Backbone as a chain_set.jsonl record, in Angstrom:
{"seq": "MNPVIGIAVLLSVLQMSQGQKVTSLTACLVDQNLRLDCRHENNSALTIQHEFSLTREKKKHVLAGTLGVPEHTYRSRVSVNTQRNMKVLTLANFTNKDEGMYTCELQVSGQNPPMISNQTVSVLRDKLVKCDGISLLVQNTSWLLLLLISLSLFQAMDFISL", "coords": {"N": [[-165.823, -92.176, 266.315], [-166.508, -89.213, 268.116], [-166.811, -86.147, 266.425], [-166.277, -83.731, 267.712], [-164.588, -84.394, 269.82], [-162.411, -85.304, 268.344], [-161.603, -82.901, 267.083], [-160.897, -81.427, 269.351], [-158.738, -82.917, 270.306], [-156.948, -82.632, 268.177], [-156.548, -79.81, 268.225], [-155.308, -79.572, 270.77], [-152.931, -80.989, 270.312], [-151.809, -79.405, 268.301], [-151.442, -77.015, 269.763], [-149.597, -77.85, 271.707], [-147.426, -78.437, 270.062], [-146.751, -75.913, 269.181], [-145.898, -74.866, 271.515], [-143.255, -75.004, 272.162], [-141.553, -73.862, 270.298], [-138.508, -72.657, 268.994], [-137.75, -69.319, 268.691], [-135.679, -67.501, 268.271], [-132.102, -67.396, 268.207], [-129.391, -65.952, 269.577], [-126.028, -64.629, 269.785], [-123.551, -63.173, 271.836], [-120.913, -61.183, 273.42], [-120.036, -60.954, 276.83], [-117.902, -59.325, 278.685], [-115.345, -61.558, 278.823], [-116.879, -63.701, 278.253], [-119.085, -65.911, 276.512], [-122.418, -65.351, 275.581], [-125.437, -66.945, 274.98], [-128.599, -66.395, 273.8], [-131.54, -68.027, 273.833], [-134.499, -67.721, 272.59], [-137.954, -68.524, 272.938], [-141.246, -69.83, 272.198], [-143.793, -70.302, 274.68], [-146.263, -71.889, 275.232], [-147.225, -74.13, 276.412], [-148.254, -76.178, 279.125], [-146.674, -78.186, 279.879], [-143.365, -79.409, 280.812], [-140.514, -77.938, 279.381], [-137.854, -79.332, 277.831], [-134.31, -78.859, 277.263], [-131.368, -78.32, 275.247], [-128.101, -77.221, 274.835], [-125.648, -77.085, 272.387], [-122.43, -77.479, 270.783], [-121.074, -77.559, 267.612], [-118.204, -78.536, 266.173], [-115.694, -78.957, 263.845], [-117.153, -81.05, 262.648], [-118.028, -82.532, 264.826], [-120.241, -83.049, 267.478], [-120.665, -81.384, 270.536], [-122.082, -81.583, 273.595], [-123.09, -78.973, 275.603], [-124.733, -78.125, 277.76], [-127.829, -78.867, 279.477], [-131.057, -80.592, 279.556], [-131.635, -82.667, 277.916], [-129.451, -84.081, 276.652], [-126.297, -85.526, 277.729], [-124.104, -83.406, 279.285], [-120.781, -82.611, 278.245], [-117.861, -83.314, 280.117], [-115.705, -81.508, 279.995], [-116.808, -79.01, 279.621], [-118.51, -78.49, 281.733], [-117.667, -77.02, 284.028], [-117.434, -74.491, 283.036], [-119.835, -73.565, 282.089], [-123.022, -72.066, 282.456], [-126.595, -72.043, 282.908], [-129.426, -70.042, 282.603], [-132.764, -70.032, 283.2], [-135.712, -68.667, 281.973], [-139.171, -67.723, 281.548], [-139.777, -67.494, 278.709], [-137.276, -67.811, 277.608], [-134.039, -69.161, 277.412], [-130.834, -68.844, 278.717], [-127.566, -69.315, 277.977], [-124.345, -69.187, 279.357], [-121.004, -69.194, 278.534], [-118.059, -69.393, 280.07], [-114.931, -67.659, 279.832], [-114.475, -67.55, 276.933], [-112.843, -68.606, 274.019], [-110.892, -68.694, 270.932], [-110.837, -71.388, 270.403], [-113.317, -72.237, 271.047], [-115.005, -71.59, 269.021], [-117.57, -72.098, 266.538], [-120.53, -73.882, 265.432], [-123.293, -73.152, 267.206], [-126.058, -74.629, 268.867], [-129.435, -74.449, 269.92], [-131.725, -76.521, 271.303], [-135.035, -77.573, 271.732], [-137.544, -79.493, 273.458], [-140.709, -80.68, 274.223], [-141.656, -82.228, 277.213], [-143.07, -85.481, 277.592], [-144.448, -85.72, 275.168], [-145.489, -87.752, 272.463], [-145.177, -88.697, 269.22], [-141.95, -87.16, 269.913], [-141.796, -83.618, 269.696], [-139.547, -81.625, 268.201], [-137.673, -78.628, 268.302], [-135.347, -76.39, 266.951], [-132.589, -74.038, 266.711], [-129.756, -72.695, 265.052], [-126.605, -71.015, 265.349], [-123.814, -69.411, 263.937], [-120.73, -68.926, 265.463], [-118.091, -66.843, 265.707], [-115.204, -65.609, 267.149], [-114.034, -63.118, 266.377], [-116.144, -61.881, 265.083], [-118.11, -61.474, 266.883], [-120.398, -59.43, 268.753], [-120.507, -57.02, 271.428], [-122.541, -57.614, 274.246], [-125.545, -55.829, 274.62], [-126.349, -53.535, 277.108], [-128.913, -52.46, 277.411], [-130.577, -54.384, 276.302], [-130.745, -56.249, 278.311], [-132.378, -55.01, 280.121], [-134.76, -54.973, 278.727], [-135.328, -57.681, 278.473], [-136.025, -58.466, 281.008], [-138.506, -57.11, 282.144], [-140.172, -56.828, 284.32], [-139.271, -55.781, 286.774], [-138.697, -53.214, 285.956], [-141.2, -52.245, 285.239], [-142.373, -52.321, 287.775], [-140.824, -50.364, 289.019], [-141.605, -48.034, 287.578], [-144.327, -47.906, 288.27], [-144.064, -47.569, 291.007], [-142.814, -45.081, 291.126], [-144.816, -43.404, 290.102], [-146.72, -43.744, 292.12], [-145.333, -42.715, 294.349], [-145.108, -40.087, 293.512], [-147.786, -39.347, 293.388], [-148.353, -39.39, 296.097], [-146.931, -37.28, 296.963], [-144.257, -37.705, 297.744], [-142.115, -37.445, 296.089], [-141.158, -35.095, 293.582], [-141.505, -34.662, 290.202]], "CA": [[-165.36, -91.15, 267.29], [-167.201, -87.95, 268.066], [-165.991, -85.133, 265.76], [-165.865, -82.676, 268.664], [-163.43, -84.912, 270.527], [-161.318, -85.288, 267.362], [-161.12, -81.516, 266.916], [-160.238, -81.064, 270.608], [-157.432, -83.607, 270.36], [-156.112, -81.978, 267.156], [-156.146, -78.493, 268.742], [-154.346, -79.712, 271.865], [-151.655, -81.379, 269.745], [-151.243, -78.208, 267.659], [-151.005, -76.093, 270.81], [-148.369, -78.347, 272.308], [-146.343, -78.345, 269.111], [-146.337, -74.563, 269.164], [-145.498, -74.452, 272.849], [-141.829, -75.087, 272.41], [-140.816, -73.436, 269.151], [-137.427, -71.694, 269.158], [-138.003, -68.165, 267.825], [-134.42, -66.885, 267.887], [-130.876, -67.753, 268.927], [-128.415, -64.875, 269.345], [-124.791, -64.753, 270.516], [-122.784, -61.927, 272.072], [-119.868, -61.29, 274.453], [-120.097, -60.188, 278.095], [-116.496, -59.435, 279.103], [-114.725, -62.642, 278.047], [-117.838, -64.825, 278.294], [-120.073, -65.997, 275.463], [-123.798, -65.481, 276.004], [-126.383, -67.374, 273.936], [-129.995, -66.195, 274.22], [-132.415, -68.913, 273.091], [-135.883, -67.274, 272.874], [-138.872, -69.537, 272.449], [-142.626, -69.749, 272.624], [-144.056, -71.14, 275.865], [-147.7, -71.979, 275.351], [-147.567, -75.402, 276.921], [-148.122, -76.35, 280.57], [-145.696, -79.235, 280.063], [-141.996, -78.983, 280.962], [-139.725, -77.813, 278.152], [-136.456, -79.772, 277.977], [-133.467, -78.117, 276.382], [-129.986, -78.738, 275.09], [-127.192, -76.34, 274.087], [-124.527, -77.858, 271.895], [-121.456, -76.845, 269.888], [-120.529, -78.465, 266.563], [-116.875, -78.036, 265.738], [-114.996, -79.986, 263.046], [-118.158, -82.124, 262.403], [-118.292, -83.26, 266.051], [-121.15, -82.355, 268.365], [-120.284, -81.348, 271.939], [-123.195, -81.11, 274.407], [-122.572, -78.067, 276.624], [-125.626, -78.093, 278.922], [-129.243, -79.091, 279.159], [-131.78, -81.675, 280.164], [-131.837, -83.678, 276.905], [-128.258, -84.897, 276.495], [-125.349, -85.485, 278.842], [-123.082, -82.445, 278.992], [-119.388, -83.081, 278.299], [-117.158, -82.944, 281.355], [-114.775, -80.377, 279.776], [-117.544, -77.743, 279.613], [-119.393, -78.364, 282.926], [-117.223, -75.995, 284.981], [-117.463, -73.205, 282.367], [-121.162, -73.28, 281.541], [-124.22, -71.908, 283.336], [-127.835, -71.796, 282.137], [-130.453, -69.322, 283.315], [-134.043, -70.299, 282.506], [-136.834, -67.776, 282.199], [-140.386, -68.294, 280.931], [-139.667, -67.535, 277.251], [-135.893, -67.728, 277.169], [-132.97, -69.89, 278.107], [-129.613, -68.153, 278.478], [-126.327, -70.047, 278.282], [-123.123, -68.441, 279.45], [-119.788, -70.012, 278.478], [-116.997, -68.56, 280.63], [-113.57, -67.668, 279.211], [-114.617, -67.902, 275.537], [-111.627, -68.422, 273.211], [-111.025, -69.119, 269.51], [-111.058, -72.863, 270.402], [-114.759, -72.441, 271.305], [-115.744, -71.169, 267.862], [-118.269, -73.166, 265.819], [-121.963, -73.754, 265.27], [-124.001, -73.395, 268.471], [-127.481, -74.99, 268.675], [-130.362, -74.545, 271.042], [-132.772, -77.477, 270.916], [-136.1, -77.717, 272.741], [-138.476, -80.608, 273.315], [-141.698, -80.708, 275.324], [-141.693, -83.511, 277.899], [-144.3, -86.224, 277.56], [-145.06, -85.821, 273.859], [-145.11, -88.9, 271.681], [-143.754, -88.61, 269.083], [-141.426, -85.879, 270.434], [-141.729, -82.47, 268.788], [-138.254, -80.963, 268.481], [-137.454, -77.34, 267.62], [-134.0, -75.895, 267.244], [-131.977, -73.032, 265.859], [-128.284, -72.714, 265.088], [-125.96, -69.749, 265.036], [-122.356, -69.532, 263.785], [-120.059, -68.035, 266.399], [-116.695, -66.557, 265.504], [-114.814, -64.594, 268.165], [-113.783, -61.803, 265.75], [-117.407, -61.314, 264.56], [-119.102, -61.284, 268.008], [-120.634, -58.09, 269.254], [-120.712, -56.942, 272.884], [-123.974, -57.642, 274.639], [-126.061, -54.511, 274.898], [-126.96, -53.46, 278.457], [-130.35, -52.154, 277.296], [-131.361, -55.607, 276.046], [-130.958, -56.928, 279.606], [-133.563, -54.387, 280.724], [-135.946, -55.393, 277.979], [-135.583, -59.069, 278.727], [-136.651, -58.665, 282.297], [-139.178, -55.843, 282.317], [-141.066, -56.801, 285.49], [-138.736, -54.85, 287.761], [-138.801, -51.877, 285.362], [-142.588, -51.881, 285.375], [-142.569, -52.049, 289.19], [-140.186, -49.075, 289.329], [-142.457, -46.986, 287.015], [-145.539, -47.85, 289.079], [-143.681, -47.016, 292.312], [-142.56, -43.635, 290.94], [-146.099, -42.689, 289.988], [-147.338, -43.732, 293.446], [-144.629, -41.737, 295.196], [-145.474, -38.743, 293.027], [-149.17, -39.125, 293.817], [-148.382, -39.154, 297.542], [-146.074, -36.128, 297.158], [-142.957, -38.058, 298.269], [-141.146, -36.921, 295.122], [-141.735, -34.277, 292.534], [-140.794, -34.862, 288.913]], "C": [[-166.144, -89.869, 267.039], [-166.317, -86.903, 267.42], [-165.508, -84.05, 266.678], [-164.623, -83.124, 269.419], [-162.223, -84.939, 269.608], [-160.733, -83.93, 267.174], [-160.391, -81.077, 268.175], [-158.849, -81.657, 270.698], [-156.48, -82.94, 269.357], [-155.635, -80.621, 267.653], [-155.138, -78.609, 269.886], [-152.964, -80.132, 271.34], [-151.016, -80.174, 269.061], [-150.726, -77.218, 268.692], [-149.714, -76.54, 271.426], [-147.207, -78.236, 271.349], [-145.873, -76.897, 268.973], [-145.714, -74.122, 270.484], [-144.022, -74.477, 273.094], [-140.997, -74.617, 271.205], [-139.742, -72.391, 269.459], [-137.667, -70.552, 268.182], [-136.726, -67.436, 267.43], [-133.283, -67.396, 268.74], [-129.832, -66.714, 268.574], [-127.185, -65.113, 270.219], [-124.134, -63.389, 270.672], [-121.8, -62.172, 273.195], [-120.209, -60.408, 275.628], [-118.726, -60.354, 278.734], [-115.834, -60.487, 278.247], [-115.62, -63.875, 277.962], [-118.806, -64.731, 277.116], [-121.46, -66.122, 276.085], [-124.676, -65.871, 274.814], [-127.768, -67.18, 274.51], [-130.877, -67.005, 273.297], [-133.855, -68.5, 273.473], [-136.841, -68.286, 272.24], [-140.282, -69.226, 272.919], [-142.813, -70.627, 273.832], [-145.549, -71.152, 276.111], [-148.172, -73.286, 275.978], [-147.413, -75.44, 278.463], [-147.099, -77.419, 280.896], [-144.287, -78.654, 280.186], [-141.285, -78.999, 279.618], [-138.304, -78.255, 278.483], [-135.612, -79.051, 276.966], [-132.068, -78.729, 276.308], [-129.233, -77.666, 274.304], [-126.005, -77.207, 273.689], [-123.661, -77.008, 270.971], [-121.008, -77.899, 268.899], [-119.28, -77.814, 266.037], [-116.183, -79.21, 265.039], [-115.871, -81.245, 262.932], [-118.421, -82.976, 263.614], [-119.159, -82.417, 266.961], [-120.686, -82.524, 269.81], [-121.496, -80.798, 272.72], [-122.638, -80.258, 275.533], [-123.397, -78.109, 277.888], [-127.011, -78.481, 278.502], [-129.783, -80.303, 279.892], [-132.041, -82.825, 279.187], [-130.662, -84.634, 276.813], [-127.381, -84.77, 277.719], [-124.247, -84.491, 278.498], [-121.659, -83.047, 279.149], [-118.679, -82.5, 279.527], [-116.296, -81.677, 281.15], [-115.488, -79.032, 279.83], [-118.298, -77.487, 280.915], [-118.972, -77.212, 283.834], [-117.26, -74.588, 284.346], [-118.827, -72.711, 281.944], [-122.186, -73.077, 282.681], [-125.411, -71.603, 282.459], [-128.816, -71.149, 283.084], [-131.749, -69.519, 282.515], [-135.086, -69.286, 282.967], [-138.01, -68.356, 281.418], [-140.242, -68.475, 279.415], [-138.259, -67.5, 276.727], [-134.985, -68.59, 278.033], [-131.658, -69.21, 277.705], [-128.415, -69.003, 278.895], [-125.171, -69.074, 278.341], [-121.948, -69.392, 279.475], [-118.663, -69.095, 278.898], [-115.711, -68.725, 279.826], [-113.596, -68.157, 277.772], [-113.327, -67.597, 274.773], [-111.914, -68.837, 271.772], [-111.282, -70.635, 269.417], [-112.567, -73.193, 270.549], [-115.625, -72.016, 270.127], [-116.409, -72.363, 267.182], [-119.714, -72.84, 265.672], [-122.65, -74.12, 266.581], [-125.473, -73.64, 268.151], [-128.212, -74.959, 269.974], [-131.51, -75.439, 270.563], [-133.754, -77.617, 272.078], [-137.021, -78.869, 272.408], [-139.424, -80.584, 274.5], [-141.74, -82.144, 275.917], [-143.063, -84.177, 277.706], [-145.005, -86.294, 276.217], [-144.567, -87.045, 273.138], [-145.817, -88.866, 270.364], [-143.247, -87.22, 269.54], [-141.385, -84.846, 269.325], [-140.493, -81.69, 269.156], [-138.168, -79.692, 267.644], [-136.05, -76.897, 267.958], [-133.615, -74.773, 266.293], [-130.477, -73.088, 266.104], [-127.716, -71.383, 264.713], [-124.434, -70.03, 264.935], [-121.684, -68.499, 264.652], [-118.561, -68.003, 266.092], [-116.275, -65.42, 266.406], [-114.653, -63.203, 267.558], [-115.067, -61.122, 265.299], [-118.429, -61.067, 265.663], [-119.184, -59.827, 268.411], [-120.745, -58.141, 270.799], [-122.195, -56.946, 273.184], [-124.374, -56.257, 275.068], [-126.737, -54.51, 276.265], [-128.438, -53.196, 278.418], [-131.145, -53.427, 277.081], [-131.628, -56.404, 277.344], [-132.198, -56.336, 280.253], [-134.831, -54.852, 280.034], [-136.296, -56.822, 278.272], [-136.31, -59.3, 280.043], [-137.345, -57.363, 282.699], [-139.995, -55.748, 283.581], [-140.55, -55.82, 286.519], [-138.837, -53.405, 287.262], [-140.237, -51.366, 285.483], [-142.909, -51.537, 286.835], [-141.993, -50.695, 289.583], [-141.067, -47.94, 288.789], [-143.721, -46.821, 287.841], [-145.194, -47.201, 290.43], [-143.436, -45.519, 292.192], [-143.867, -42.875, 290.863], [-146.828, -42.661, 291.332], [-146.68, -42.727, 294.392], [-144.971, -40.298, 294.786], [-146.881, -38.392, 293.461], [-149.269, -38.81, 295.298], [-147.443, -38.022, 297.919], [-144.749, -36.457, 297.875], [-141.817, -37.483, 297.366], [-141.881, -36.007, 294.159], [-140.869, -34.404, 291.289], [-140.932, -33.627, 288.037]], "O": [[-166.406, -89.496, 265.896], [-165.161, -86.766, 267.821], [-164.432, -83.492, 266.46], [-163.707, -82.331, 269.638], [-161.115, -84.628, 270.045], [-159.513, -83.78, 267.109], [-159.358, -80.415, 268.08], [-157.9, -80.991, 271.112], [-155.314, -82.713, 269.68], [-154.454, -80.3, 267.525], [-154.203, -77.812, 269.957], [-151.943, -79.683, 271.861], [-149.818, -79.939, 269.216], [-149.658, -76.636, 268.499], [-148.819, -75.727, 271.655], [-146.088, -77.962, 271.784], [-144.701, -76.669, 268.675], [-145.06, -73.08, 270.534], [-143.565, -74.015, 274.139], [-139.819, -74.964, 271.12], [-140.016, -71.374, 270.097], [-137.778, -70.781, 266.977], [-136.678, -66.815, 266.368], [-133.494, -67.788, 269.887], [-129.429, -66.597, 267.416], [-127.288, -65.732, 271.278], [-124.159, -62.562, 269.761], [-121.828, -63.217, 273.846], [-120.618, -59.26, 275.461], [-118.42, -61.42, 279.269], [-115.767, -60.319, 277.029], [-115.154, -64.966, 277.634], [-119.282, -63.653, 276.761], [-121.657, -66.908, 277.012], [-124.66, -65.21, 273.775], [-128.093, -67.72, 275.568], [-130.961, -66.712, 272.105], [-134.36, -68.877, 274.53], [-136.581, -68.826, 271.165], [-140.499, -68.483, 273.876], [-142.08, -71.6, 274.008], [-146.05, -70.53, 277.047], [-149.374, -73.533, 276.071], [-146.525, -74.789, 279.014], [-146.691, -77.559, 282.049], [-144.032, -77.542, 279.724], [-141.426, -79.932, 278.827], [-137.629, -77.639, 279.307], [-136.114, -78.658, 275.912], [-131.652, -79.519, 277.155], [-129.676, -77.252, 273.232], [-125.438, -77.945, 274.495], [-124.088, -75.976, 270.453], [-120.611, -78.998, 269.285], [-119.298, -76.694, 265.525], [-116.103, -80.312, 265.582], [-115.386, -82.363, 263.101], [-118.989, -84.059, 263.475], [-118.88, -81.242, 267.199], [-120.362, -83.624, 270.256], [-121.885, -79.649, 272.509], [-121.823, -80.725, 276.329], [-122.84, -78.128, 278.985], [-127.347, -78.438, 277.318], [-129.11, -80.94, 280.702], [-132.605, -83.848, 279.576], [-130.838, -85.85, 276.885], [-127.68, -84.005, 278.635], [-123.522, -84.695, 277.525], [-121.389, -83.855, 280.038], [-118.886, -81.346, 279.903], [-116.183, -80.863, 282.066], [-114.845, -78.008, 280.06], [-118.69, -76.348, 281.17], [-119.828, -76.499, 284.359], [-117.128, -73.596, 285.063], [-118.972, -71.574, 281.493], [-122.207, -73.791, 283.684], [-125.277, -70.987, 281.401], [-129.028, -71.613, 284.205], [-131.817, -69.214, 281.324], [-135.31, -69.079, 284.16], [-137.866, -69.355, 280.714], [-140.57, -69.545, 278.901], [-138.035, -67.2, 275.554], [-135.175, -68.709, 279.244], [-131.389, -69.018, 276.519], [-128.287, -69.362, 280.066], [-125.032, -68.222, 277.464], [-121.88, -70.288, 280.316], [-118.335, -68.138, 278.196], [-115.445, -69.77, 279.233], [-112.845, -69.063, 277.408], [-112.785, -66.496, 274.858], [-113.017, -69.27, 271.437], [-111.881, -71.101, 268.448], [-113.01, -74.291, 270.212], [-116.851, -72.071, 270.215], [-115.902, -73.483, 267.23], [-120.114, -71.679, 265.769], [-122.593, -75.27, 267.014], [-126.062, -72.974, 267.3], [-127.697, -75.383, 271.009], [-132.17, -75.155, 269.563], [-133.363, -77.758, 273.237], [-137.252, -79.187, 271.242], [-138.991, -80.478, 275.648], [-141.846, -83.127, 275.184], [-144.089, -83.497, 277.663], [-146.082, -86.884, 276.134], [-143.378, -87.361, 273.178], [-147.041, -89.002, 270.372], [-143.999, -86.245, 269.554], [-141.003, -85.13, 268.19], [-140.38, -81.158, 270.26], [-138.527, -79.668, 266.466], [-135.608, -77.009, 269.101], [-134.214, -74.584, 265.235], [-129.999, -73.462, 267.175], [-128.264, -70.684, 263.86], [-123.866, -70.774, 265.734], [-122.026, -67.318, 264.59], [-117.866, -69.013, 266.207], [-116.924, -64.374, 266.429], [-115.085, -62.215, 268.152], [-115.086, -59.901, 265.144], [-119.498, -60.512, 265.406], [-118.193, -59.097, 268.413], [-121.04, -59.187, 271.376], [-122.996, -56.354, 272.46], [-123.641, -55.583, 275.792], [-127.582, -55.357, 276.555], [-129.167, -53.656, 279.297], [-132.253, -53.563, 277.6], [-132.614, -57.134, 277.443], [-132.987, -57.058, 280.863], [-135.85, -55.096, 280.68], [-137.48, -57.156, 278.318], [-137.114, -60.224, 280.167], [-136.815, -56.601, 283.509], [-140.481, -54.663, 283.899], [-141.346, -55.078, 287.094], [-139.039, -52.484, 288.053], [-140.461, -50.196, 285.792], [-143.631, -50.577, 287.103], [-142.587, -49.964, 290.376], [-141.259, -46.952, 289.498], [-144.146, -45.692, 288.089], [-145.955, -46.375, 290.933], [-143.821, -44.763, 293.084], [-144.017, -41.823, 291.484], [-147.484, -41.671, 291.657], [-147.348, -41.998, 295.124], [-145.103, -39.415, 295.634], [-147.142, -37.257, 293.861], [-150.15, -38.061, 295.722], [-147.183, -37.823, 299.106], [-144.179, -35.591, 298.539], [-140.744, -37.104, 297.836], [-143.087, -36.141, 293.955], [-139.647, -34.266, 291.345], [-140.409, -33.598, 286.923]]}, "num_chains": 1, "name": "protein.A"}
């Protein structure tokens, strides 16, 4: 085999394995809802499959995702918002019964053998912090950037004075 082809194959495998690594999993409360932010690298052109689960009393409960089958009891309370580098799970009406170990697991479609990356966070209702409104701005900065550009354009055209 040509060494150049071997190196190209190795680099593509390494790139795909990095393309789905979970970098952080955080939990916070929005009103009475639990929010889990699963941040990850996204260097792959392949689809990233995901699964959010809760382990309580040594039993795994799949909440949402494309890897496992979500349990019926959670389907009406869970929503997932997918962005390029983050998946956000919201569990409505979070109670003490929902406490446990939450896991975000990612897997790139079409890889053989599958490369799996996950992170786990312990969630106790009494220890949860309120979600910070500023972090929502940081997570989705495209509209903020557009606003700043618009303001400078309006100022340049003398529509507003700052």
